[in-house]
Backbone as CSV, one residue per row, in Angstrom:
resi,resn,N_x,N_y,N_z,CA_x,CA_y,CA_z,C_x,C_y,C_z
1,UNK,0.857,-1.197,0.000,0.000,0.000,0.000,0.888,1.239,0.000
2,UNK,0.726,2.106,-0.922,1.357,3.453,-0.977,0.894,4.595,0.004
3,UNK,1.265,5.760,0.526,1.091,6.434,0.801,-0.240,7.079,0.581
4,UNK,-0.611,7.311,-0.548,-1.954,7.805,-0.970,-3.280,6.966,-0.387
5,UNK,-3.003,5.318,-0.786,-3.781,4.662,0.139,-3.957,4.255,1.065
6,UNK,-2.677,4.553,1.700,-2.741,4.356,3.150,-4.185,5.234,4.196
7,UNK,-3.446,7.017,3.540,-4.169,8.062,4.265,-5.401,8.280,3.633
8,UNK,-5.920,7.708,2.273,-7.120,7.823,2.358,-8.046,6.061,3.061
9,UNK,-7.557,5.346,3.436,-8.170,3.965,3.875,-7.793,4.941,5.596
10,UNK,-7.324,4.892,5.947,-7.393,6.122,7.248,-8.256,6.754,7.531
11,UNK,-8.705,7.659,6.243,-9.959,8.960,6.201,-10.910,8.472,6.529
12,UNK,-10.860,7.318,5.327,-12.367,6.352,5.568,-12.536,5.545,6.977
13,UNK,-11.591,5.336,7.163,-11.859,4.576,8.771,-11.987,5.201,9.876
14,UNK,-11.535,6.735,9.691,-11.863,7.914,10.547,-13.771,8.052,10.366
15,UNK,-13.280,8.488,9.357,-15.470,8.922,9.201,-16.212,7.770,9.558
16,UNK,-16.187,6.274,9.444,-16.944,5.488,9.915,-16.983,5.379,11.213
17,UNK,-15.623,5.397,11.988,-15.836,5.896,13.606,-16.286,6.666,14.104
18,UNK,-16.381,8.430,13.264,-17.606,9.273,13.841,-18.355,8.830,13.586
19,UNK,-19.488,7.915,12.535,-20.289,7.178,12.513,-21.180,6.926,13.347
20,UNK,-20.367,6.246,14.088,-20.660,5.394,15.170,-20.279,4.068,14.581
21,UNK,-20.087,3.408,14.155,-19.151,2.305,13.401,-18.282,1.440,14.376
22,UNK,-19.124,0.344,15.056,-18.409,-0.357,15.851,-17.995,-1.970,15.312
23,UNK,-18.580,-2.347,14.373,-18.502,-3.775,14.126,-18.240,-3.930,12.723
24,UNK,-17.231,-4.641,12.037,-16.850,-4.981,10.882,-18.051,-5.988,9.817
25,UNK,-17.893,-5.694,8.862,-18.770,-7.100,8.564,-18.386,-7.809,7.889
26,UNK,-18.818,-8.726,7.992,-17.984,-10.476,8.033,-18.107,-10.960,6.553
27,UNK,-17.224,-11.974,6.098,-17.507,-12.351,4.577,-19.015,-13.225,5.078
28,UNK,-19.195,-13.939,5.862,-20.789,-14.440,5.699,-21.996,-13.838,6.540
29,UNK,-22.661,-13.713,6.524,-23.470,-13.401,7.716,-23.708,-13.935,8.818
30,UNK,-24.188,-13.649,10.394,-23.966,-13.647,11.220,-25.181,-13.049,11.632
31,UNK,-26.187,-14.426,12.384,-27.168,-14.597,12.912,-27.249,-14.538,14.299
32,UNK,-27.357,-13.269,14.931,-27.156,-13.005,16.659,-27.460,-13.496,17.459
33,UNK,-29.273,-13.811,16.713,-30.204,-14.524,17.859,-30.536,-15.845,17.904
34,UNK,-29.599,-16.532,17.329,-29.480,-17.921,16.984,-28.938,-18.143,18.719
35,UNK,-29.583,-19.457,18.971,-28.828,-19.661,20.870,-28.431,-21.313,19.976
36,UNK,-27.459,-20.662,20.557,-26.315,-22.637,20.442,-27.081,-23.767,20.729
37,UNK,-26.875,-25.067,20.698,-27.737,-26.270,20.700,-26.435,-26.528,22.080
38,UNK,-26.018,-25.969,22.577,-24.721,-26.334,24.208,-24.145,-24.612,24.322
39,UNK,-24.611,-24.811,25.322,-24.109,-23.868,26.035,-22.828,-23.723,27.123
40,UNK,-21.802,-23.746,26.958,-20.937,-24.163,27.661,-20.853,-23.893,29.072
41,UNK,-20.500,-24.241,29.949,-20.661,-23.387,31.362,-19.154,-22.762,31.398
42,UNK,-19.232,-21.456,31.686,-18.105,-20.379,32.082,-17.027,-21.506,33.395
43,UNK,-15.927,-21.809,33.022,-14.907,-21.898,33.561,-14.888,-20.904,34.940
44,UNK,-14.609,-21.547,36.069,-14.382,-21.056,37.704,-13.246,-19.826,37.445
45,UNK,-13.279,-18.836,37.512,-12.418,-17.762,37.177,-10.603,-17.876,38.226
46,UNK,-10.024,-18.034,37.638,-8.797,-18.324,38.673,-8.144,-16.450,38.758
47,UNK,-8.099,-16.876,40.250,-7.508,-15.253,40.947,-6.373,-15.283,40.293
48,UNK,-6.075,-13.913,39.756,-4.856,-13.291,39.211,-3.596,-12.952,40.418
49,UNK,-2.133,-13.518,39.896,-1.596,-13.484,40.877,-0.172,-12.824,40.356
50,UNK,-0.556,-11.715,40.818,0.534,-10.376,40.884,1.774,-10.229,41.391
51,UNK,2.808,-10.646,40.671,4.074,-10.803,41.373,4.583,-9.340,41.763
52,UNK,5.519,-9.119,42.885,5.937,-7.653,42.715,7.083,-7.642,41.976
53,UNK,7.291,-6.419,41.754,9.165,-6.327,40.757,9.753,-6.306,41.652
54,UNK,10.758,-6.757,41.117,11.855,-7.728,41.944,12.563,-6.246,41.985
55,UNK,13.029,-6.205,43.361,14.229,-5.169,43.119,13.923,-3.194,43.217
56,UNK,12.316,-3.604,43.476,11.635,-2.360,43.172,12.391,-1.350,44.225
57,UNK,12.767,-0.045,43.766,13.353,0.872,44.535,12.362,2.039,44.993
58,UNK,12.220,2.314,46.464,11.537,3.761,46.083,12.491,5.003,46.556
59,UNK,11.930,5.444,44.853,13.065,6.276,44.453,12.989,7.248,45.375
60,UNK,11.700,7.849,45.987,11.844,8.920,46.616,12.355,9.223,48.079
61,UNK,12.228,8.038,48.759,13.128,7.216,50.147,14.110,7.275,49.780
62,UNK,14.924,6.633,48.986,16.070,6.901,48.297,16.516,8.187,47.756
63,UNK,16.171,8.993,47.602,16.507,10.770,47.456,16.173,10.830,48.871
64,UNK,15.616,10.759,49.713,15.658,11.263,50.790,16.208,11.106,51.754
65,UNK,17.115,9.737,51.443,18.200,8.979,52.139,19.284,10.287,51.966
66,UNK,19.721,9.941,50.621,20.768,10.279,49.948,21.348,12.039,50.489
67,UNK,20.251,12.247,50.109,19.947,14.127,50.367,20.335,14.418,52.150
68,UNK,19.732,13.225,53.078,20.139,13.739,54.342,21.296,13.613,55.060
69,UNK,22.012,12.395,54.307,23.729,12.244,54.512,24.306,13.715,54.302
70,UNK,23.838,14.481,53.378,24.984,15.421,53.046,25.091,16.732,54.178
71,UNK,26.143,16.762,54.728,26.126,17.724,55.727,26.503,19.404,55.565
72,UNK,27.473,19.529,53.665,27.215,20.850,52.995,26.848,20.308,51.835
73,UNK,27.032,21.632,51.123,26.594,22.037,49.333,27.916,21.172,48.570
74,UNK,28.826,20.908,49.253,29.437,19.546,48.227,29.673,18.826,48.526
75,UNK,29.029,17.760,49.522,28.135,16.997,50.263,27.302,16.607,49.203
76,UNK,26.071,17.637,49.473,24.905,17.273,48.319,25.009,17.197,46.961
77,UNK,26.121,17.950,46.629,26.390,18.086,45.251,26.943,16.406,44.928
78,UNK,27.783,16.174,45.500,28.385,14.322,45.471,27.228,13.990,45.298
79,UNK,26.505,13.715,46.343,24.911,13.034,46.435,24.562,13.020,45.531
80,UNK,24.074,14.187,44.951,23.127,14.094,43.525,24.275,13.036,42.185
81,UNK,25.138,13.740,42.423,26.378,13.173,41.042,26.123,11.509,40.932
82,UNK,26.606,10.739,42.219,26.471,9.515,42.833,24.481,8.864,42.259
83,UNK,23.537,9.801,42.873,21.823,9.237,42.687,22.484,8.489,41.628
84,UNK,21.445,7.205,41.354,21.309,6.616,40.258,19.983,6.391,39.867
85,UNK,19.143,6.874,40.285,18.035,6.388,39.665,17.293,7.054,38.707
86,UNK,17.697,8.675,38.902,17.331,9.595,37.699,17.336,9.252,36.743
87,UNK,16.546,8.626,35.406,16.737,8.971,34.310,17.451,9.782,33.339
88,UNK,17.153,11.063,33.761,17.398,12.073,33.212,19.110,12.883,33.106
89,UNK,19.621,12.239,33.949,21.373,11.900,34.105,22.008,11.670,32.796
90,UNK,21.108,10.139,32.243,22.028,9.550,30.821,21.334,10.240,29.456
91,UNK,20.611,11.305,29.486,20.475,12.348,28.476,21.357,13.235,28.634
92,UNK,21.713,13.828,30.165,22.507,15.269,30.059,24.017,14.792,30.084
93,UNK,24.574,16.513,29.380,26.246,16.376,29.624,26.414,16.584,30.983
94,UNK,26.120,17.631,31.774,26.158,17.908,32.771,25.192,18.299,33.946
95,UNK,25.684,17.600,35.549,24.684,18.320,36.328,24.833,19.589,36.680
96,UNK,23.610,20.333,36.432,23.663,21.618,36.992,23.145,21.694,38.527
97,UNK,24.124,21.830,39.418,23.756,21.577,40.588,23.490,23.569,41.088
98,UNK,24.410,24.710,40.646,24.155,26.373,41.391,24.904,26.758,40.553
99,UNK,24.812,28.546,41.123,25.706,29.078,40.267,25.293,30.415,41.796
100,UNK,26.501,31.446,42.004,26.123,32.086,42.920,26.501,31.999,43.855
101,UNK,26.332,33.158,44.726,27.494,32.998,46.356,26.960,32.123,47.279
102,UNK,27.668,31.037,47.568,26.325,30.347,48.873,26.817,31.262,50.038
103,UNK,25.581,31.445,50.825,25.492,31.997,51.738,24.892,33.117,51.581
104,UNK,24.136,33.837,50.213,23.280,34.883,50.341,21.981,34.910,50.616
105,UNK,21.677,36.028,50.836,20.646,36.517,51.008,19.315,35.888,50.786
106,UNK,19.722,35.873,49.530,18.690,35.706,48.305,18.780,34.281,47.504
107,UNK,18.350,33.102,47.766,18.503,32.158,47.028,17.026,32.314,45.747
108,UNK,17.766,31.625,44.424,16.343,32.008,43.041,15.820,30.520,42.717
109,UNK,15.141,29.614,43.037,14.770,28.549,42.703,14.155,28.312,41.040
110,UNK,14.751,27.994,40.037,14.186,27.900,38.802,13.460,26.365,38.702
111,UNK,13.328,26.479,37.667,12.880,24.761,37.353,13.218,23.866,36.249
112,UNK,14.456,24.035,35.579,14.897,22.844,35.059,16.362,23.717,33.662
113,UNK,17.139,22.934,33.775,18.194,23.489,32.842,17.921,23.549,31.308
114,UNK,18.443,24.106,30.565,18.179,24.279,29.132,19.596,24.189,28.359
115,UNK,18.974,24.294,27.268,20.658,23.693,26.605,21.735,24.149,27.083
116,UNK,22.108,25.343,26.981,22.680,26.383,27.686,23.748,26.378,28.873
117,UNK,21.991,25.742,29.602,23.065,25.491,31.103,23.490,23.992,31.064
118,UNK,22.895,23.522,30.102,23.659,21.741,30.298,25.038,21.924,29.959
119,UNK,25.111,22.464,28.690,26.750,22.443,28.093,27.437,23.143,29.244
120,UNK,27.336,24.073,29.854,27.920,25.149,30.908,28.149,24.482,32.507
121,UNK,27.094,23.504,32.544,26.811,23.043,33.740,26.565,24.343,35.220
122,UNK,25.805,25.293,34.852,25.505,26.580,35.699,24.135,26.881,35.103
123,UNK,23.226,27.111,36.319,21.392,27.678,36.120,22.254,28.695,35.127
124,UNK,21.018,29.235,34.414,20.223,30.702,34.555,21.787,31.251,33.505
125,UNK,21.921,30.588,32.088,23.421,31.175,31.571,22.970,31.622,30.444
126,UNK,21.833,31.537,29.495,21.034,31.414,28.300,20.695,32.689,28.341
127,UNK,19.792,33.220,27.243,19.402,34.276,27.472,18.354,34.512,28.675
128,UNK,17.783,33.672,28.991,16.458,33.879,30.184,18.008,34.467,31.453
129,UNK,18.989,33.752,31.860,19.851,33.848,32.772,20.782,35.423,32.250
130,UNK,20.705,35.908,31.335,20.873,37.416,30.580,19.765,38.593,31.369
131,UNK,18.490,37.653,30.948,17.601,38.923,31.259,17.409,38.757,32.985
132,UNK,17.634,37.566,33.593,17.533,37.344,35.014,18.628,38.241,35.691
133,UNK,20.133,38.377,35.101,20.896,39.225,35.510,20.928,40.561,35.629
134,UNK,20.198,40.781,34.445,19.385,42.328,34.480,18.742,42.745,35.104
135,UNK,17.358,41.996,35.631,16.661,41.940,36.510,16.865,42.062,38.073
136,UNK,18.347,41.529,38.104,18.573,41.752,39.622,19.763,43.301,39.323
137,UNK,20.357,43.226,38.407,20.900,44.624,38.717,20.296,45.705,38.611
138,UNK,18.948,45.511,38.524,17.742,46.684,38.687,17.812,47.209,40.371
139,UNK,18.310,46.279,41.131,17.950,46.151,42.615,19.082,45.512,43.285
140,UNK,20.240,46.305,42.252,20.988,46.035,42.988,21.537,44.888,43.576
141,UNK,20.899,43.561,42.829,21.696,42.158,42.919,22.640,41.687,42.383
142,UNK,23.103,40.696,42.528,24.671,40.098,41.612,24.286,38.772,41.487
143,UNK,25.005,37.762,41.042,25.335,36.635,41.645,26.655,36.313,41.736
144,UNK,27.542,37.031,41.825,28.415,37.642,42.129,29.189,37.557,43.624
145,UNK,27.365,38.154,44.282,27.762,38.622,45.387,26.620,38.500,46.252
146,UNK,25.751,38.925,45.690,24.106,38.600,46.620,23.244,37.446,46.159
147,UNK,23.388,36.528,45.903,22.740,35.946,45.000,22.845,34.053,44.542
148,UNK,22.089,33.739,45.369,22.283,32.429,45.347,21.432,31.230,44.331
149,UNK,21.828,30.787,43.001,21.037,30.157,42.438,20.959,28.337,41.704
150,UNK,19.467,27.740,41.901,19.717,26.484,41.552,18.123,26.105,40.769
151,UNK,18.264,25.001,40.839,16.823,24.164,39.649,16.182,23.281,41.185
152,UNK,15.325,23.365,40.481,14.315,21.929,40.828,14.775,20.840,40.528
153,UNK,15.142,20.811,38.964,15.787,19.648,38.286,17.086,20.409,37.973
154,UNK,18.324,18.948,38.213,19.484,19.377,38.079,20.037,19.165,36.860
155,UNK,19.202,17.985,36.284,19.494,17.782,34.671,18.352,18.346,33.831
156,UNK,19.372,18.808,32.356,18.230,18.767,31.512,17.062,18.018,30.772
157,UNK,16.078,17.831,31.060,14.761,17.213,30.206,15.108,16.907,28.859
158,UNK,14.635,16.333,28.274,15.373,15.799,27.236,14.431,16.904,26.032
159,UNK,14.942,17.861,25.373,13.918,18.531,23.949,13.591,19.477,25.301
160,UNK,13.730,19.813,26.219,14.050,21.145,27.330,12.074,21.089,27.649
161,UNK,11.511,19.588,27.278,10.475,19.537,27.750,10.077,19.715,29.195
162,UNK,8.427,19.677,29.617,8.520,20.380,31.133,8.998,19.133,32.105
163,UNK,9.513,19.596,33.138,9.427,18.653,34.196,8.286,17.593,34.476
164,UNK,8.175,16.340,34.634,7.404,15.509,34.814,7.070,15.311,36.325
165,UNK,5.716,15.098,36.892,5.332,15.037,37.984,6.229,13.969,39.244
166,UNK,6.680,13.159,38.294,7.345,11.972,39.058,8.663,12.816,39.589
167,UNK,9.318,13.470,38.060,10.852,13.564,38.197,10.874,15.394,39.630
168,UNK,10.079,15.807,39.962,9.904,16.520,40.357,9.700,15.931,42.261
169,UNK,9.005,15.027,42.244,8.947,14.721,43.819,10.225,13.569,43.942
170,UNK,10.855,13.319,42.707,12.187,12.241,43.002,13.646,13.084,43.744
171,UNK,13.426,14.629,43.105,14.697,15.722,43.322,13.889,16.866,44.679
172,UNK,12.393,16.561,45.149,12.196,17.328,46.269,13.209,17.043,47.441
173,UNK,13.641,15.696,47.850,14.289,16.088,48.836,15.762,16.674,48.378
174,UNK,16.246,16.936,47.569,17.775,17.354,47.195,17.308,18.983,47.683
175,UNK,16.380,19.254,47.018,15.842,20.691,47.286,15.568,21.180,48.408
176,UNK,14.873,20.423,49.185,14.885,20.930,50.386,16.007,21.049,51.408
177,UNK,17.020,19.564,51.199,18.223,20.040,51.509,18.778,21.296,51.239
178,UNK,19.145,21.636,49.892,19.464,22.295,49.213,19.667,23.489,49.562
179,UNK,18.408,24.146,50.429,17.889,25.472,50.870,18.273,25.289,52.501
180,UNK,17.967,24.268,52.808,18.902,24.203,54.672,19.689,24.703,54.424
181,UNK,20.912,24.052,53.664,22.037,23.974,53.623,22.415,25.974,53.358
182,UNK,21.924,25.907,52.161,22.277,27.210,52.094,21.752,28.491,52.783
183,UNK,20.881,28.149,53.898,20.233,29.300,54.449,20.101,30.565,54.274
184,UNK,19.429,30.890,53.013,19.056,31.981,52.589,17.966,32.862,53.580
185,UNK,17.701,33.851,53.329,16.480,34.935,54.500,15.595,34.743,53.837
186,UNK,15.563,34.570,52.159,14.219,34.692,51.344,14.616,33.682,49.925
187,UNK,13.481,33.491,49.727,13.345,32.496,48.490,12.601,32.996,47.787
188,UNK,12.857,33.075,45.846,12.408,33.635,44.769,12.095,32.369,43.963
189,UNK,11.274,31.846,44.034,10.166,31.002,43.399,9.772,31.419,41.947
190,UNK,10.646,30.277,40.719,10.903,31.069,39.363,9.804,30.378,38.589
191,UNK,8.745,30.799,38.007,8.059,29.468,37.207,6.683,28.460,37.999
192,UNK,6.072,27.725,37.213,4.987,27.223,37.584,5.829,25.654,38.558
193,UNK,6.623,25.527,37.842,7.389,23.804,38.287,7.800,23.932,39.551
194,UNK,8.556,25.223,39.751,9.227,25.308,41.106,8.382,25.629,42.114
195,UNK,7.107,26.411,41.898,6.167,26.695,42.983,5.453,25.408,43.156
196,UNK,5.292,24.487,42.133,4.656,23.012,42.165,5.461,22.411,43.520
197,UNK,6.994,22.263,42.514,8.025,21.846,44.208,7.620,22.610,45.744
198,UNK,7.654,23.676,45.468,7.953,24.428,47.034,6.749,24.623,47.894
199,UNK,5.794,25.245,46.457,4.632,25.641,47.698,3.446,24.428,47.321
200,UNK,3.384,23.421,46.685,2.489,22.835,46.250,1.517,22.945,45.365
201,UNK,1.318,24.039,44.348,0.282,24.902,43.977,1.047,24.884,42.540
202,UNK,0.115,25.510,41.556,0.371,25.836,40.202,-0.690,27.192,40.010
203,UNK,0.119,27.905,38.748,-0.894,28.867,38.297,0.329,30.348,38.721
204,UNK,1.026,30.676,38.361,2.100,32.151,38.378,1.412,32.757,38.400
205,UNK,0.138,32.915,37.389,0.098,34.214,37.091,-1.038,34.806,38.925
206,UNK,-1.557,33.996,39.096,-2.351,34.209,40.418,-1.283,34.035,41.836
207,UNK,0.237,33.652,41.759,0.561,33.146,42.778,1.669,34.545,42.620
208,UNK,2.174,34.722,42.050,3.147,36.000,41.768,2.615,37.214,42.518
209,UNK,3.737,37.724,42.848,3.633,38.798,43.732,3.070,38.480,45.117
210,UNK,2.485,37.831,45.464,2.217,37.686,47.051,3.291,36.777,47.871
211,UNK,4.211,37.329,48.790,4.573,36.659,49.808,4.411,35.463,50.249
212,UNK,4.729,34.699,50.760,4.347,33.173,51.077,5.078,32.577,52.104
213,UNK,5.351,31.414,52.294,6.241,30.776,53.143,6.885,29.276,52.437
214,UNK,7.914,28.893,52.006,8.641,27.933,51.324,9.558,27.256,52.021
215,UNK,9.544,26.121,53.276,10.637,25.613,53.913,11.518,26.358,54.754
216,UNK,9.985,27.059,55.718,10.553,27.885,56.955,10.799,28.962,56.526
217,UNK,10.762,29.521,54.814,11.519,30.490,54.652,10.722,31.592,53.989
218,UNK,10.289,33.020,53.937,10.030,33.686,53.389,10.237,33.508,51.895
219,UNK,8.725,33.682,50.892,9.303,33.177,49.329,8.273,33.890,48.401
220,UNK,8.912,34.392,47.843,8.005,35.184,46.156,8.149,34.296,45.507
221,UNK,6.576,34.057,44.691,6.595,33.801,43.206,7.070,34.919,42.466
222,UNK,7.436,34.825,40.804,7.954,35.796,40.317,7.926,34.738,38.495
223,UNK,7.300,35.510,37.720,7.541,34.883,36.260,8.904,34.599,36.295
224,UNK,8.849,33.292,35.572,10.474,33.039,34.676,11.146,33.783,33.742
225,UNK,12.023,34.567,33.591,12.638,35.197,32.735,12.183,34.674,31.144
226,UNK,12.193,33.058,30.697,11.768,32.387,29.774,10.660,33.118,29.659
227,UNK,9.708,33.490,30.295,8.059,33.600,30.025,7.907,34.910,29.702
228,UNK,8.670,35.824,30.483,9.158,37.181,29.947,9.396,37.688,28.971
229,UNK,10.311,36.901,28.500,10.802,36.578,27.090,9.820,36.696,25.998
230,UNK,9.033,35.634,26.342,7.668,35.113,25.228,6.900,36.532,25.007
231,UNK,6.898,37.263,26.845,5.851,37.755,26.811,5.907,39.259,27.751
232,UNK,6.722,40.025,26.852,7.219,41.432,27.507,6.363,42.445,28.175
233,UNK,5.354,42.113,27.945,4.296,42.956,28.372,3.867,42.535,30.163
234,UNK,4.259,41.267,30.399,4.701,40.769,31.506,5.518,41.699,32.708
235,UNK,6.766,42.376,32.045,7.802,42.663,32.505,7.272,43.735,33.619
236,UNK,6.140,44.479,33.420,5.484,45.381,34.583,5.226,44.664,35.932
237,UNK,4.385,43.513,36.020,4.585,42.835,36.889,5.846,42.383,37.173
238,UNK,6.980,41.643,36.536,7.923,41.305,37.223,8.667,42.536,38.231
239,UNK,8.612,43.874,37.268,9.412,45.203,38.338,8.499,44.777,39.357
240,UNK,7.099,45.021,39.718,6.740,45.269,41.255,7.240,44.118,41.892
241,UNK,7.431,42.819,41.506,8.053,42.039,42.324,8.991,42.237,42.985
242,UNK,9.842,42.723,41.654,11.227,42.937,41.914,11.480,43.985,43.286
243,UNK,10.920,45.101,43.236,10.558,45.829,44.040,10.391,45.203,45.372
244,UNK,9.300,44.832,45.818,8.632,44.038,46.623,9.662,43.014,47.113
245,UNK,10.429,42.658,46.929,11.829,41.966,46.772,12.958,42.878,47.628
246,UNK,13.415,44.084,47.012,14.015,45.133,47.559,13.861,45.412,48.939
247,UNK,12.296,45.701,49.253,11.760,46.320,50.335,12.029,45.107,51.283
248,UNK,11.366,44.113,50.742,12.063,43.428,52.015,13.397,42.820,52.457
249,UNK,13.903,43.198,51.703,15.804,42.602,52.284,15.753,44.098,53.170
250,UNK,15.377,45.196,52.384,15.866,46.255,52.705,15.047,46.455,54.725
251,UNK,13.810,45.447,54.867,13.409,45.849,55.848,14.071,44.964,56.847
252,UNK,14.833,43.940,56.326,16.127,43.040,57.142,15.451,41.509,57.405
């Protein structure tokens, strides 16, 4: 069958399913209400018996093992290098574990690396990590110097697709370490993925700008630089954040 007949024997098998088109018809006919001359009796149904997988790991006990051994940031950083159960490891070149002074102020929680930062192995290096730098030298940030930054996910997604629900509660405990460890005063919550991680919730555009609480710690939502990007008209809201941001380091 060629191409041509493929997609039109397709078409046709499409339109007979809006139809309603449930039953083929047979080279002979097929008499429904005919009742058999034996009726067989139904066989005693034997219980289905469910082996478990052998070997089954849970992954997220296991990140949470792993994550509480580490007593600093290269500690955890080993930890993560060492995990094996990530998937998402034997796609990337590199883990992006921070980039930024530990010990500031200000830690920026994003949600997942992009080409960019895979080859680089550092968040926030692409253009979104361009306009994020801008963004804080509006107010006087660095990462440099004030400015502490990491992912949700430490590897890149494979096609920089979104984070998956699984791969997201497999790297919560690295994260929450993550933020002990570095004891920041406030947390900047980048994106829908990372507020998924931190505060449980989805939806930026309703969660942005209000204050919150993220693992003991004071935390803004705030659009992703990426989304900014898409969508400049955005960028008014991100200043009052940004702002709103200011005022409170500035109120200690």
């Amino acid at each position: 069958m060629d191409s041509a007949e493929y997609h039109s024997a397709l078409s046709a098998l499409t339109w007979q399913i809006e139809l309603g088109v449930d039953t083929c018809i047979a080279d002979e006919p097929i008499n429904r209400y005919e009742v058999p001359a034996k009726v067989e009796k139904p066989a005693a149904p034997v219980a289905a018996v469910v082996a478990a997988p052998v070997g089954e790991v849970d992954v997220v006990a296991a990140a949470r093992a792993a994550a509480a051994g580490a007593q600093d940031l290269e500690g955890l950083r080993a930890a993560l290098e060492a995990f094996p159960h990530c998937e998402l490891k034997l796609g990337a070149r590199n883990l992006v574990f921070s980039d930024g002074a530990s010990g500031a102020r200000v830690m920026i929680v994003g949600e997942a690396p992009g080409r960019d930062e895979d080859r680089e192995g550092r968040p926030f290096v692409g253009r979104a990590g361009q306009l994020l730098d801008k963004m804080l030298a509006a107010i006087d940030l660095n990462r440099d110097s004030s400015v502490y930054i990491t992912n949700v996910l430490p590897w890149r997604p494979p096609q920089n697709r979104d984070p998956k629900p699984e791969e997201i509660a497999m790297m919560q405990p690295f994260l929450q370490r993550h933020i002990a460890l570095a004891a920041p005063d406030v947390l900047v919550v980048v994106g829908n993925h990372a507020c998924q991680a931190l505060l449980g919730k989805r939806g930026i555009t309703r969660l942005r700008g209000d204050w919150t609480t993220a693992e003991g710690k004071p935390a803004i939502p705030m659009f992703h630089p990426a989304y900014l990007l898409r969508n400049p008209a955005a960028k008014r809201e991100a200043w009052a954040d940004l702002l709103a941001l200011k005022a409170r380091l500035a109120d200690g």
